[in-house]
Amino acid sequence: MNPSDLPNEAAILRDLIRCPSVTPLEGGALVYLEARLKKLGFTVIRKTFSAPDTPDVENLYARWGTQSPNLCFAGHTDVVPVGAEADWSSAPFAADIVDGTMVGRGAVDMKGGIACYLAAVETLFEAGWTPRGSLSFLITGDEEGPAINGTKAILDWLVDEEGEQFAACVVGEPTNPEAIGQAIKIGRRGSVSGVVSVEGTQGHAAYPHLADNPVRGLLQLTTALMETPFDHGTEAFQATNLEVTSVDVGNSAFNVIPARASARFNVRFNDTWTADTIKVEIERRLEAAAVETQLRGEDRAPVRYRVAYTDRPSHVFLTRDAVLISSLSSAIQMETGHAPDLSTGGGTSDARFIKDVCPVVEFGLVGQTMHQVDERVALSDLAKLTNVYRRFIETYFSGSAQAV
């Protein structure tokens, strides 16, 4: 396809992919969006936030209109590293098109969603449509990074210092498993991460009676964390699961019993739990397992351990806003023929911050290639998503007016 013949949404995505915005770098992506949004009459604010031990992050907030309701689209222009460029079939920031598919880092996660929503707004404005309310964009460069100086920081500033109000938000993350229209994310399980560490006594592997191998105790504790189900799921959420993601002893010698061992873990919990109650259950399991003796011998003392959690858990949430969900579901069904599942599966996103200021759902492209080598999107999927977004925006404001 001749580059000059690209549909608008594909041309926007091409330009965004060509901005090498590997987190936390801005890479020109926000500069590009600012220019296009200003042409449409949006008031654009660029804010950089800083925090100790984290990189500075640039963010963008743009709003058209001053009236309520304020419908927001949220997303991120930062992308994960490309890995070994030699493994890619084409340069990861070239946005080459092969057989109707655009290849490039961020194609689906999530510059593609941003491109489609912007193209939908441009199409509506070009047709003379204006919202009975306000449209806004909240775009960060910190979703793939620590997520400290991005969406949460600019939301706090907008709400607490500027008095900004939001009626609803759509996050353009890739939510569909195989085809556009299959799933809307209306909530997410919570997430808690931590490290359990076991103290032992270093010694010679041939003289175990003179040492205390912490690996034995760590096996005991991690088995207790993972062996028994936490629950069997609820009406809206799948079952809670805890996974041990790393085991470390820092020992390169074959004949040395290590002095300590640790394991990292992450638990994704449903609405049976809160971040506090899931920690209580984790600690109950650890304490019970610490006194078991099947791995340590009858004459050994309880396992000496400690558990520490990362600073910021993600809390479980479920969106029930009827106008937001029905408007998006209706638009999806009209444009794709799919009645979307209302899903709470998958990992976390910046929706975990937005839920504190307004109802939020997620809907975007097919996520099969996100974070992969040769991340890619079909141009036909970009066209479908743009049409869904356009119809949704129209339907939402119509629905909001009727609901009010």
CSV table of C-alpha atoms in Angstrom, one decimal:
chain,number,residue,atom,x,y,z
A,1,MET,CA,0.0,0.0,0.0
A,2,ASN,CA,1.2,3.4,-0.9
A,3,PRO,CA,1.9,5.4,2.4
A,4,SER,CA,-0.1,8.3,1.1
A,5,ASP,CA,-3.2,6.0,0.7
A,6,LEU,CA,-3.2,5.0,4.4
A,7,PRO,CA,-6.5,5.5,6.3
A,8,ASN,CA,-6.3,8.2,8.9
A,9,GLU,CA,-6.1,5.9,11.9
A,10,ALA,CA,-3.3,3.9,10.3
A,11,ALA,CA,-1.4,7.0,9.4
A,12,ILE,CA,-1.6,8.3,13.0
A,13,LEU,CA,-0.4,4.9,14.3
A,14,ARG,CA,2.5,4.9,11.8
A,15,ASP,CA,3.6,8.3,13.1
A,16,LEU,CA,3.3,7.2,16.7
A,17,ILE,CA,5.2,4.0,16.2
A,18,ARG,CA,8.0,6.0,14.6
A,19,CYS,CA,8.4,7.9,17.9
A,20,PRO,CA,10.7,5.6,19.9
A,21,SER,CA,9.1,6.2,23.3
A,22,VAL,CA,10.5,3.3,25.2
A,23,THR,CA,9.4,3.8,28.8
A,24,PRO,CA,10.0,6.4,30.3
A,25,LEU,CA,11.1,8.3,27.2
A,26,GLU,CA,8.6,10.6,25.5
A,27,GLY,CA,10.2,10.0,22.1
A,28,GLY,CA,8.1,12.7,20.4
A,29,ALA,CA,4.8,10.9,20.8
A,30,LEU,CA,3.2,13.5,23.1
A,31,VAL,CA,4.5,16.3,21.0
A,32,TYR,CA,2.8,14.7,18.0
A,33,LEU,CA,-0.5,14.2,19.9
A,34,GLU,CA,-0.4,17.8,21.3
A,35,ALA,CA,-0.2,19.2,17.8
A,36,ARG,CA,-3.1,17.2,16.4
A,37,LEU,CA,-5.3,17.8,19.4
A,38,LYS,CA,-4.7,21.6,19.3
A,39,LYS,CA,-5.7,21.6,15.6
A,40,LEU,CA,-9.1,20.2,16.8
A,41,GLY,CA,-9.5,22.9,19.3
A,42,PHE,CA,-8.5,21.0,22.4
A,43,THR,CA,-6.8,22.8,25.3
A,44,VAL,CA,-3.7,20.8,25.9
A,45,ILE,CA,-1.7,20.6,29.2
A,46,ARG,CA,1.7,18.9,29.4
A,47,LYS,CA,2.9,18.0,32.9
A,48,THR,CA,6.2,16.4,34.0
A,49,PHE,CA,6.2,14.7,37.4
A,50,SER,CA,9.1,13.5,39.5
A,51,ALA,CA,9.5,11.3,42.5
A,52,PRO,CA,12.5,9.9,44.4
A,53,ASP,CA,14.2,6.9,42.8
A,54,THR,CA,12.0,7.0,39.7
A,55,PRO,CA,12.5,8.6,36.3
A,56,ASP,CA,10.8,11.9,35.4
A,57,VAL,CA,7.7,11.3,33.3
A,58,GLU,CA,5.9,13.5,30.8
A,59,ASN,CA,2.1,13.4,30.6
A,60,LEU,CA,-0.6,15.0,28.5
A,61,TYR,CA,-4.1,16.1,29.3
A,62,ALA,CA,-6.3,17.7,26.6
A,63,ARG,CA,-9.9,18.8,26.9
A,64,TRP,CA,-12.5,20.0,24.4
A,65,GLY,CA,-15.4,21.9,26.0
A,66,THR,CA,-16.2,23.0,29.5
A,67,GLN,CA,-19.5,21.4,30.2
A,68,SER,CA,-20.4,18.1,31.8
A,69,PRO,CA,-20.3,15.3,31.2
A,70,ASN,CA,-16.6,15.0,30.6
A,71,LEU,CA,-15.9,11.7,28.7
A,72,CYS,CA,-12.2,10.8,28.9
A,73,PHE,CA,-10.0,8.5,26.9
A,74,ALA,CA,-6.9,7.3,28.7
A,75,GLY,CA,-3.9,5.6,27.4
A,76,HIS,CA,-0.1,5.4,27.3
A,77,THR,CA,2.5,6.2,24.6
A,78,ASP,CA,5.4,4.5,26.4
A,79,VAL,CA,6.3,1.0,25.2
A,80,VAL,CA,8.4,-1.9,26.5
A,81,PRO,CA,11.9,-2.4,25.1
A,82,VAL,CA,12.1,-4.2,21.8
A,83,GLY,CA,14.6,-6.9,22.9
A,84,ALA,CA,17.0,-8.0,20.2
A,85,GLU,CA,16.2,-6.0,17.1
A,86,ALA,CA,17.8,-8.7,14.9
A,87,ASP,CA,14.8,-10.9,15.9
A,88,TRP,CA,12.3,-8.6,14.3
A,89,SER,CA,11.3,-9.1,10.7
A,90,SER,CA,11.5,-5.3,10.2
A,91,ALA,CA,12.8,-2.4,12.3
A,92,PRO,CA,10.6,-2.1,15.4
A,93,PHE,CA,10.1,1.6,15.0
A,94,ALA,CA,9.6,1.7,11.2
A,95,ALA,CA,5.9,0.8,11.2
A,96,ASP,CA,6.3,-1.3,8.0
A,97,ILE,CA,3.2,-2.7,6.4
A,98,VAL,CA,3.3,-6.3,5.3
A,99,ASP,CA,0.2,-8.0,3.8
A,100,GLY,CA,-2.2,-5.6,5.4
A,101,THR,CA,-0.5,-5.6,8.8
A,102,MET,CA,1.5,-2.9,10.5
A,103,VAL,CA,4.5,-4.1,12.4
A,104,GLY,CA,6.0,-2.1,15.3
A,105,ARG,CA,6.5,-1.8,19.0
A,106,GLY,CA,3.4,-0.4,20.5
A,107,ALA,CA,1.1,-1.3,17.6
A,108,VAL,CA,-1.4,-2.9,19.9
A,109,ASP,CA,-0.1,-1.9,23.3
A,110,MET,CA,-1.3,0.7,23.0
A,111,LYS,CA,-0.5,3.3,20.4
A,112,GLY,CA,-3.1,1.6,18.2
A,113,GLY,CA,-5.9,2.3,20.6
A,114,ILE,CA,-4.8,6.0,20.8
A,115,ALA,CA,-4.6,6.3,17.0
A,116,CYS,CA,-8.1,4.9,16.6
A,117,TYR,CA,-9.7,7.1,19.2
A,118,LEU,CA,-8.1,10.2,17.9
A,119,ALA,CA,-9.1,9.3,14.3
A,120,ALA,CA,-12.7,8.7,15.5
A,121,VAL,CA,-12.8,12.2,17.2
A,122,GLU,CA,-11.3,13.8,14.1
A,123,THR,CA,-13.9,12.1,11.9
A,124,LEU,CA,-16.7,13.3,14.1
A,125,PHE,CA,-15.5,16.9,14.2
A,126,GLU,CA,-14.9,17.0,10.5
A,127,ALA,CA,-18.5,16.0,10.0
A,128,GLY,CA,-19.6,19.0,12.1
A,129,TRP,CA,-20.5,16.9,15.2
A,130,THR,CA,-19.9,18.4,18.7
A,131,PRO,CA,-20.5,16.7,22.0
A,132,ARG,CA,-23.2,17.8,24.5
A,133,GLY,CA,-20.5,18.0,27.1
A,134,SER,CA,-16.7,17.6,26.9
A,135,LEU,CA,-14.2,15.2,25.5
A,136,SER,CA,-10.8,14.7,27.0
A,137,PHE,CA,-7.6,12.7,26.5
A,138,LEU,CA,-5.3,11.6,29.4
A,139,ILE,CA,-2.1,10.2,28.0
A,140,THR,CA,0.9,9.1,30.1
A,141,GLY,CA,4.4,7.9,29.5
A,142,ASP,CA,4.6,5.7,32.6
A,143,GLU,CA,2.2,2.8,32.2
A,144,GLU,CA,4.9,0.3,31.3
A,145,GLY,CA,7.3,1.7,34.0
A,146,PRO,CA,6.9,2.2,37.7
A,147,ALA,CA,3.5,3.9,37.2
A,148,ILE,CA,4.3,6.5,39.8
A,149,ASN,CA,4.8,9.7,37.8
A,150,GLY,CA,2.2,9.0,35.2
A,151,THR,CA,-1.6,8.5,35.3
A,152,LYS,CA,-1.9,8.6,39.1
A,153,ALA,CA,0.2,11.7,39.4
A,154,ILE,CA,-1.6,13.7,36.8
A,155,LEU,CA,-5.0,12.6,38.0
A,156,ASP,CA,-4.2,13.7,41.5
A,157,TRP,CA,-3.0,17.1,40.2
A,158,LEU,CA,-6.1,17.5,37.9
A,159,VAL,CA,-8.6,16.6,40.6
A,160,ASP,CA,-7.0,18.0,43.7
A,161,GLU,CA,-5.4,21.2,42.3
A,162,GLU,CA,-7.4,22.0,39.2
A,163,GLY,CA,-10.8,20.8,40.3
A,164,GLU,CA,-11.3,18.7,37.1
A,165,GLN,CA,-14.3,16.3,37.1
A,166,PHE,CA,-14.7,13.2,35.0
A,167,ALA,CA,-18.0,11.5,34.1
A,168,ALA,CA,-16.5,8.3,32.7
A,169,CYS,CA,-13.4,6.9,31.0
A,170,VAL,CA,-12.4,4.4,28.4
A,171,VAL,CA,-8.9,3.0,28.5
A,172,GLY,CA,-7.7,1.8,25.1
A,173,GLU,CA,-5.7,-1.2,26.3
A,174,PRO,CA,-5.9,-4.3,24.0
A,175,THR,CA,-8.7,-6.3,25.6
A,176,ASN,CA,-9.8,-8.7,22.8
A,177,PRO,CA,-8.4,-12.2,22.7
A,178,GLU,CA,-8.9,-13.0,19.0
A,179,ALA,CA,-11.2,-10.5,17.3
A,180,ILE,CA,-12.4,-6.9,17.8
A,181,GLY,CA,-15.5,-6.8,19.9
A,182,GLN,CA,-15.1,-9.9,22.0
A,183,ALA,CA,-14.5,-8.4,25.4
A,184,ILE,CA,-14.8,-5.2,27.5
A,185,LYS,CA,-12.9,-5.1,30.7
A,186,ILE,CA,-15.3,-3.8,33.4
A,187,GLY,CA,-13.0,-4.5,36.3
A,188,ARG,CA,-9.8,-6.1,37.5
A,189,ARG,CA,-8.7,-8.4,40.2
A,190,GLY,CA,-6.4,-6.8,42.8
A,191,SER,CA,-2.7,-7.5,43.0
A,192,VAL,CA,-0.3,-7.9,45.9
A,193,SER,CA,3.4,-8.7,45.5
A,194,GLY,CA,5.9,-9.7,48.2
A,195,VAL,CA,9.1,-11.5,49.2
A,196,VAL,CA,9.3,-14.3,51.7
A,197,SER,CA,12.9,-14.8,53.1
A,198,VAL,CA,14.2,-17.7,55.1
A,199,GLU,CA,17.3,-17.5,57.3
A,200,GLY,CA,19.5,-20.5,57.6
A,201,THR,CA,23.1,-21.3,58.6
A,202,GLN,CA,25.8,-21.6,55.9
A,203,GLY,CA,27.8,-24.7,55.9
A,204,HIS,CA,29.5,-27.5,53.9
A,205,ALA,CA,27.1,-29.6,51.9
A,206,ALA,CA,28.9,-32.8,53.2
A,207,TYR,CA,28.2,-31.8,56.8
A,208,PRO,CA,24.5,-30.8,56.9
A,209,HIS,CA,24.3,-31.4,60.6
A,210,LEU,CA,26.5,-28.3,61.1
A,211,ALA,CA,24.3,-26.1,58.9
A,212,ASP,CA,20.7,-25.2,58.4
A,213,ASN,CA,19.6,-25.3,54.8
A,214,PRO,CA,17.1,-22.4,54.2
A,215,VAL,CA,16.0,-23.9,50.9
A,216,ARG,CA,14.2,-26.7,52.8
A,217,GLY,CA,12.2,-24.1,54.7
A,218,LEU,CA,11.5,-22.0,51.7
A,219,LEU,CA,10.1,-25.1,49.9
A,220,GLN,CA,7.8,-25.6,52.9
A,221,LEU,CA,6.6,-22.1,52.9
A,222,THR,CA,6.1,-21.6,49.1
A,223,THR,CA,4.2,-25.0,48.9
A,224,ALA,CA,1.9,-23.8,51.6
A,225,LEU,CA,1.2,-20.5,49.7
A,226,MET,CA,0.3,-22.3,46.5
A,227,GLU,CA,-1.1,-25.6,47.4
A,228,THR,CA,-4.6,-24.9,48.7
A,229,PRO,CA,-6.9,-22.7,46.6
A,230,PHE,CA,-7.8,-19.3,48.1
A,231,ASP,CA,-11.3,-19.5,46.7
A,232,HIS,CA,-13.2,-20.8,43.7
A,233,GLY,CA,-14.1,-17.5,42.1
A,234,THR,CA,-17.1,-15.3,42.4
A,235,GLU,CA,-19.9,-14.2,40.0
A,236,ALA,CA,-17.9,-11.4,38.5
A,237,PHE,CA,-14.3,-12.7,39.0
A,238,GLN,CA,-12.2,-15.7,38.4
A,239,ALA,CA,-10.5,-17.5,41.3
A,240,THR,CA,-7.7,-15.9,43.3
A,241,ASN,CA,-4.3,-17.3,42.4
A,242,LEU,CA,-0.8,-16.9,44.0
A,243,GLU,CA,2.3,-17.6,41.9
A,244,VAL,CA,5.9,-17.8,43.0
A,245,THR,CA,7.7,-15.9,40.4
A,246,SER,CA,11.4,-16.2,41.5
A,247,VAL,CA,13.5,-18.2,43.9
A,248,ASP,CA,16.9,-16.9,44.9
A,249,VAL,CA,19.8,-18.0,47.0
A,250,GLY,CA,22.7,-16.1,45.6
A,251,ASN,CA,24.9,-19.2,45.7
A,252,SER,CA,27.2,-20.2,42.9
A,253,ALA,CA,28.9,-23.1,44.7
A,254,PHE,CA,27.7,-26.7,44.5
A,255,ASN,CA,29.2,-27.7,47.9
A,256,VAL,CA,28.0,-24.8,50.1
A,257,ILE,CA,24.7,-24.7,51.9
A,258,PRO,CA,23.5,-21.1,51.6
A,259,ALA,CA,22.8,-18.8,54.5
A,260,ARG,CA,19.5,-17.5,53.2
A,261,ALA,CA,16.9,-18.1,50.5
A,262,SER,CA,14.1,-15.9,49.3
A,263,ALA,CA,11.1,-16.2,46.9
A,264,ARG,CA,9.1,-13.5,45.2
A,265,PHE,CA,5.4,-14.0,44.8
A,266,ASN,CA,2.4,-12.2,43.3
A,267,VAL,CA,-1.3,-12.9,44.2
A,268,ARG,CA,-4.2,-11.8,42.1
A,269,PHE,CA,-7.3,-11.7,44.2
A,270,ASN,CA,-11.0,-11.3,43.6
A,271,ASP,CA,-13.7,-9.5,45.5
A,272,THR,CA,-13.7,-12.2,48.2
A,273,TRP,CA,-10.6,-10.3,49.5
A,274,THR,CA,-9.1,-6.9,50.1
A,275,ALA,CA,-5.4,-6.2,50.0
A,276,ASP,CA,-5.3,-6.3,53.8
A,277,THR,CA,-7.3,-9.5,54.2
A,278,ILE,CA,-5.3,-11.4,51.6
A,279,LYS,CA,-2.1,-10.4,53.4
A,280,VAL,CA,-3.6,-11.8,56.6
A,281,GLU,CA,-4.3,-15.1,54.8
A,282,ILE,CA,-0.8,-15.2,53.4
A,283,GLU,CA,0.7,-14.7,56.8
A,284,ARG,CA,-1.6,-17.3,58.3
A,285,ARG,CA,-0.4,-19.9,55.8
A,286,LEU,CA,3.3,-19.0,56.3
A,287,GLU,CA,3.0,-19.2,60.1
A,288,ALA,CA,1.3,-22.6,59.9
A,289,ALA,CA,3.8,-24.0,57.5
A,290,ALA,CA,6.8,-22.7,59.5
A,291,VAL,CA,6.2,-25.1,62.3
A,292,GLU,CA,5.8,-28.2,60.0
A,293,THR,CA,8.7,-30.6,60.1
A,294,GLN,CA,8.4,-32.9,57.1
A,295,LEU,CA,11.3,-31.3,55.3
A,296,ARG,CA,13.5,-30.4,58.3
A,297,GLY,CA,13.6,-33.4,60.6
A,298,GLU,CA,11.7,-33.9,63.9
A,299,ASP,CA,14.3,-32.1,66.0
A,300,ARG,CA,14.5,-28.9,64.1
A,301,ALA,CA,13.1,-25.6,65.2
A,302,PRO,CA,10.4,-23.7,63.1
A,303,VAL,CA,11.5,-22.1,59.9
A,304,ARG,CA,13.0,-18.6,60.5
A,305,TYR,CA,11.3,-16.4,58.0
A,306,ARG,CA,10.0,-12.9,57.3
A,307,VAL,CA,7.7,-11.5,54.6
A,308,ALA,CA,7.8,-8.1,53.1
A,309,TYR,CA,5.3,-6.5,50.6
A,310,THR,CA,5.8,-4.0,47.9
A,311,ASP,CA,4.6,-0.6,48.7
A,312,ARG,CA,1.5,-0.2,46.5
A,313,PRO,CA,-1.1,-3.0,46.1
A,314,SER,CA,-3.7,-2.8,43.3
A,315,HIS,CA,-7.2,-3.0,44.6
A,316,VAL,CA,-10.0,-5.1,43.1
A,317,PHE,CA,-12.7,-3.1,41.4
A,318,LEU,CA,-15.9,-3.6,39.3
A,319,THR,CA,-17.5,-0.9,37.2
A,320,ARG,CA,-21.3,-0.9,37.1
A,321,ASP,CA,-22.0,2.4,35.2
A,322,ALA,CA,-25.0,1.5,32.9
A,323,VAL,CA,-24.6,4.4,30.4
A,324,LEU,CA,-20.9,3.8,29.9
A,325,ILE,CA,-21.1,0.0,29.5
A,326,SER,CA,-24.3,-0.1,27.5
A,327,SER,CA,-23.1,2.7,25.1
A,328,LEU,CA,-19.9,0.8,24.4
A,329,SER,CA,-21.5,-2.6,24.2
A,330,SER,CA,-24.1,-1.2,21.7
A,331,ALA,CA,-21.5,0.4,19.5
A,332,ILE,CA,-19.4,-2.8,19.5
A,333,GLN,CA,-22.4,-5.0,18.5
A,334,MET,CA,-23.5,-2.6,15.8
A,335,GLU,CA,-20.0,-2.4,14.2
A,336,THR,CA,-18.7,-5.9,14.7
A,337,GLY,CA,-21.7,-8.2,15.2
A,338,HIS,CA,-20.3,-9.3,18.5
A,339,ALA,CA,-22.1,-9.0,21.9
A,340,PRO,CA,-19.0,-8.5,24.0
A,341,ASP,CA,-18.2,-10.4,27.1
A,342,LEU,CA,-18.0,-8.2,30.2
A,343,SER,CA,-14.6,-9.4,31.6
A,344,THR,CA,-12.5,-8.9,34.7
A,345,GLY,CA,-9.7,-11.2,33.6
A,346,GLY,CA,-6.1,-10.3,32.9
A,347,GLY,CA,-3.5,-8.2,34.6
A,348,THR,CA,-3.6,-4.6,35.9
A,349,SER,CA,-3.7,-1.3,33.9
A,350,ASP,CA,-3.9,2.4,34.7
A,351,ALA,CA,-7.7,1.8,35.1
A,352,ARG,CA,-6.7,0.9,38.7
A,353,PHE,CA,-6.0,4.6,39.3
A,354,ILE,CA,-8.8,6.0,37.2
A,355,LYS,CA,-11.5,4.0,39.1
A,356,ASP,CA,-11.0,6.3,42.1
A,357,VAL,CA,-12.2,9.4,40.2
A,358,CYS,CA,-14.9,8.0,37.8
A,359,PRO,CA,-16.4,4.8,36.3
A,360,VAL,CA,-13.9,3.2,33.9
A,361,VAL,CA,-13.8,0.4,31.4
A,362,GLU,CA,-11.2,-0.9,28.9
A,363,PHE,CA,-11.6,-1.7,25.3
A,364,GLY,CA,-9.1,-1.8,22.5
A,365,LEU,CA,-7.3,-4.0,19.9
A,366,VAL,CA,-6.5,-7.7,19.9
A,367,GLY,CA,-3.7,-8.3,22.4
A,368,GLN,CA,-2.1,-11.5,21.0
A,369,THR,CA,1.2,-9.9,20.0
A,370,MET,CA,1.6,-7.3,22.8
A,371,HIS,CA,5.2,-7.2,24.2
A,372,GLN,CA,6.2,-9.7,21.6
A,373,VAL,CA,8.8,-9.6,18.8
A,374,ASP,CA,7.0,-8.4,15.6
A,375,GLU,CA,4.1,-6.8,17.6
A,376,ARG,CA,1.6,-6.1,14.9
A,377,VAL,CA,-2.0,-5.1,14.0
A,378,ALA,CA,-4.2,-5.7,11.0
A,379,LEU,CA,-5.2,-2.4,9.3
A,380,SER,CA,-8.7,-3.9,9.1
A,381,ASP,CA,-8.7,-4.1,12.9
A,382,LEU,CA,-7.7,-0.4,13.2
A,383,ALA,CA,-10.7,0.5,10.9
A,384,LYS,CA,-13.1,-1.6,13.0
A,385,LEU,CA,-11.9,-0.1,16.3
A,386,THR,CA,-12.1,3.4,14.9
A,387,ASN,CA,-15.7,2.8,13.9
A,388,VAL,CA,-16.6,1.4,17.3
A,389,TYR,CA,-15.1,4.4,19.1
A,390,ARG,CA,-16.8,6.8,16.8
A,391,ARG,CA,-20.2,5.2,17.3
A,392,PHE,CA,-19.6,4.9,21.1
A,393,ILE,CA,-18.8,8.6,21.5
A,394,GLU,CA,-22.0,9.5,19.7
A,395,THR,CA,-24.1,7.0,21.6
A,396,TYR,CA,-22.6,7.9,25.0
A,397,PHE,CA,-23.5,11.5,24.8
A,398,SER,CA,-27.0,10.7,23.6
A,399,GLY,CA,-27.3,8.2,26.5
A,400,SER,CA,-25.9,10.7,29.0
A,401,ALA,CA,-28.4,13.3,27.9
A,402,GLN,CA,-31.3,10.9,28.3
A,403,ALA,CA,-29.9,9.6,31.6
A,404,VAL,CA,-29.7,13.1,33.0
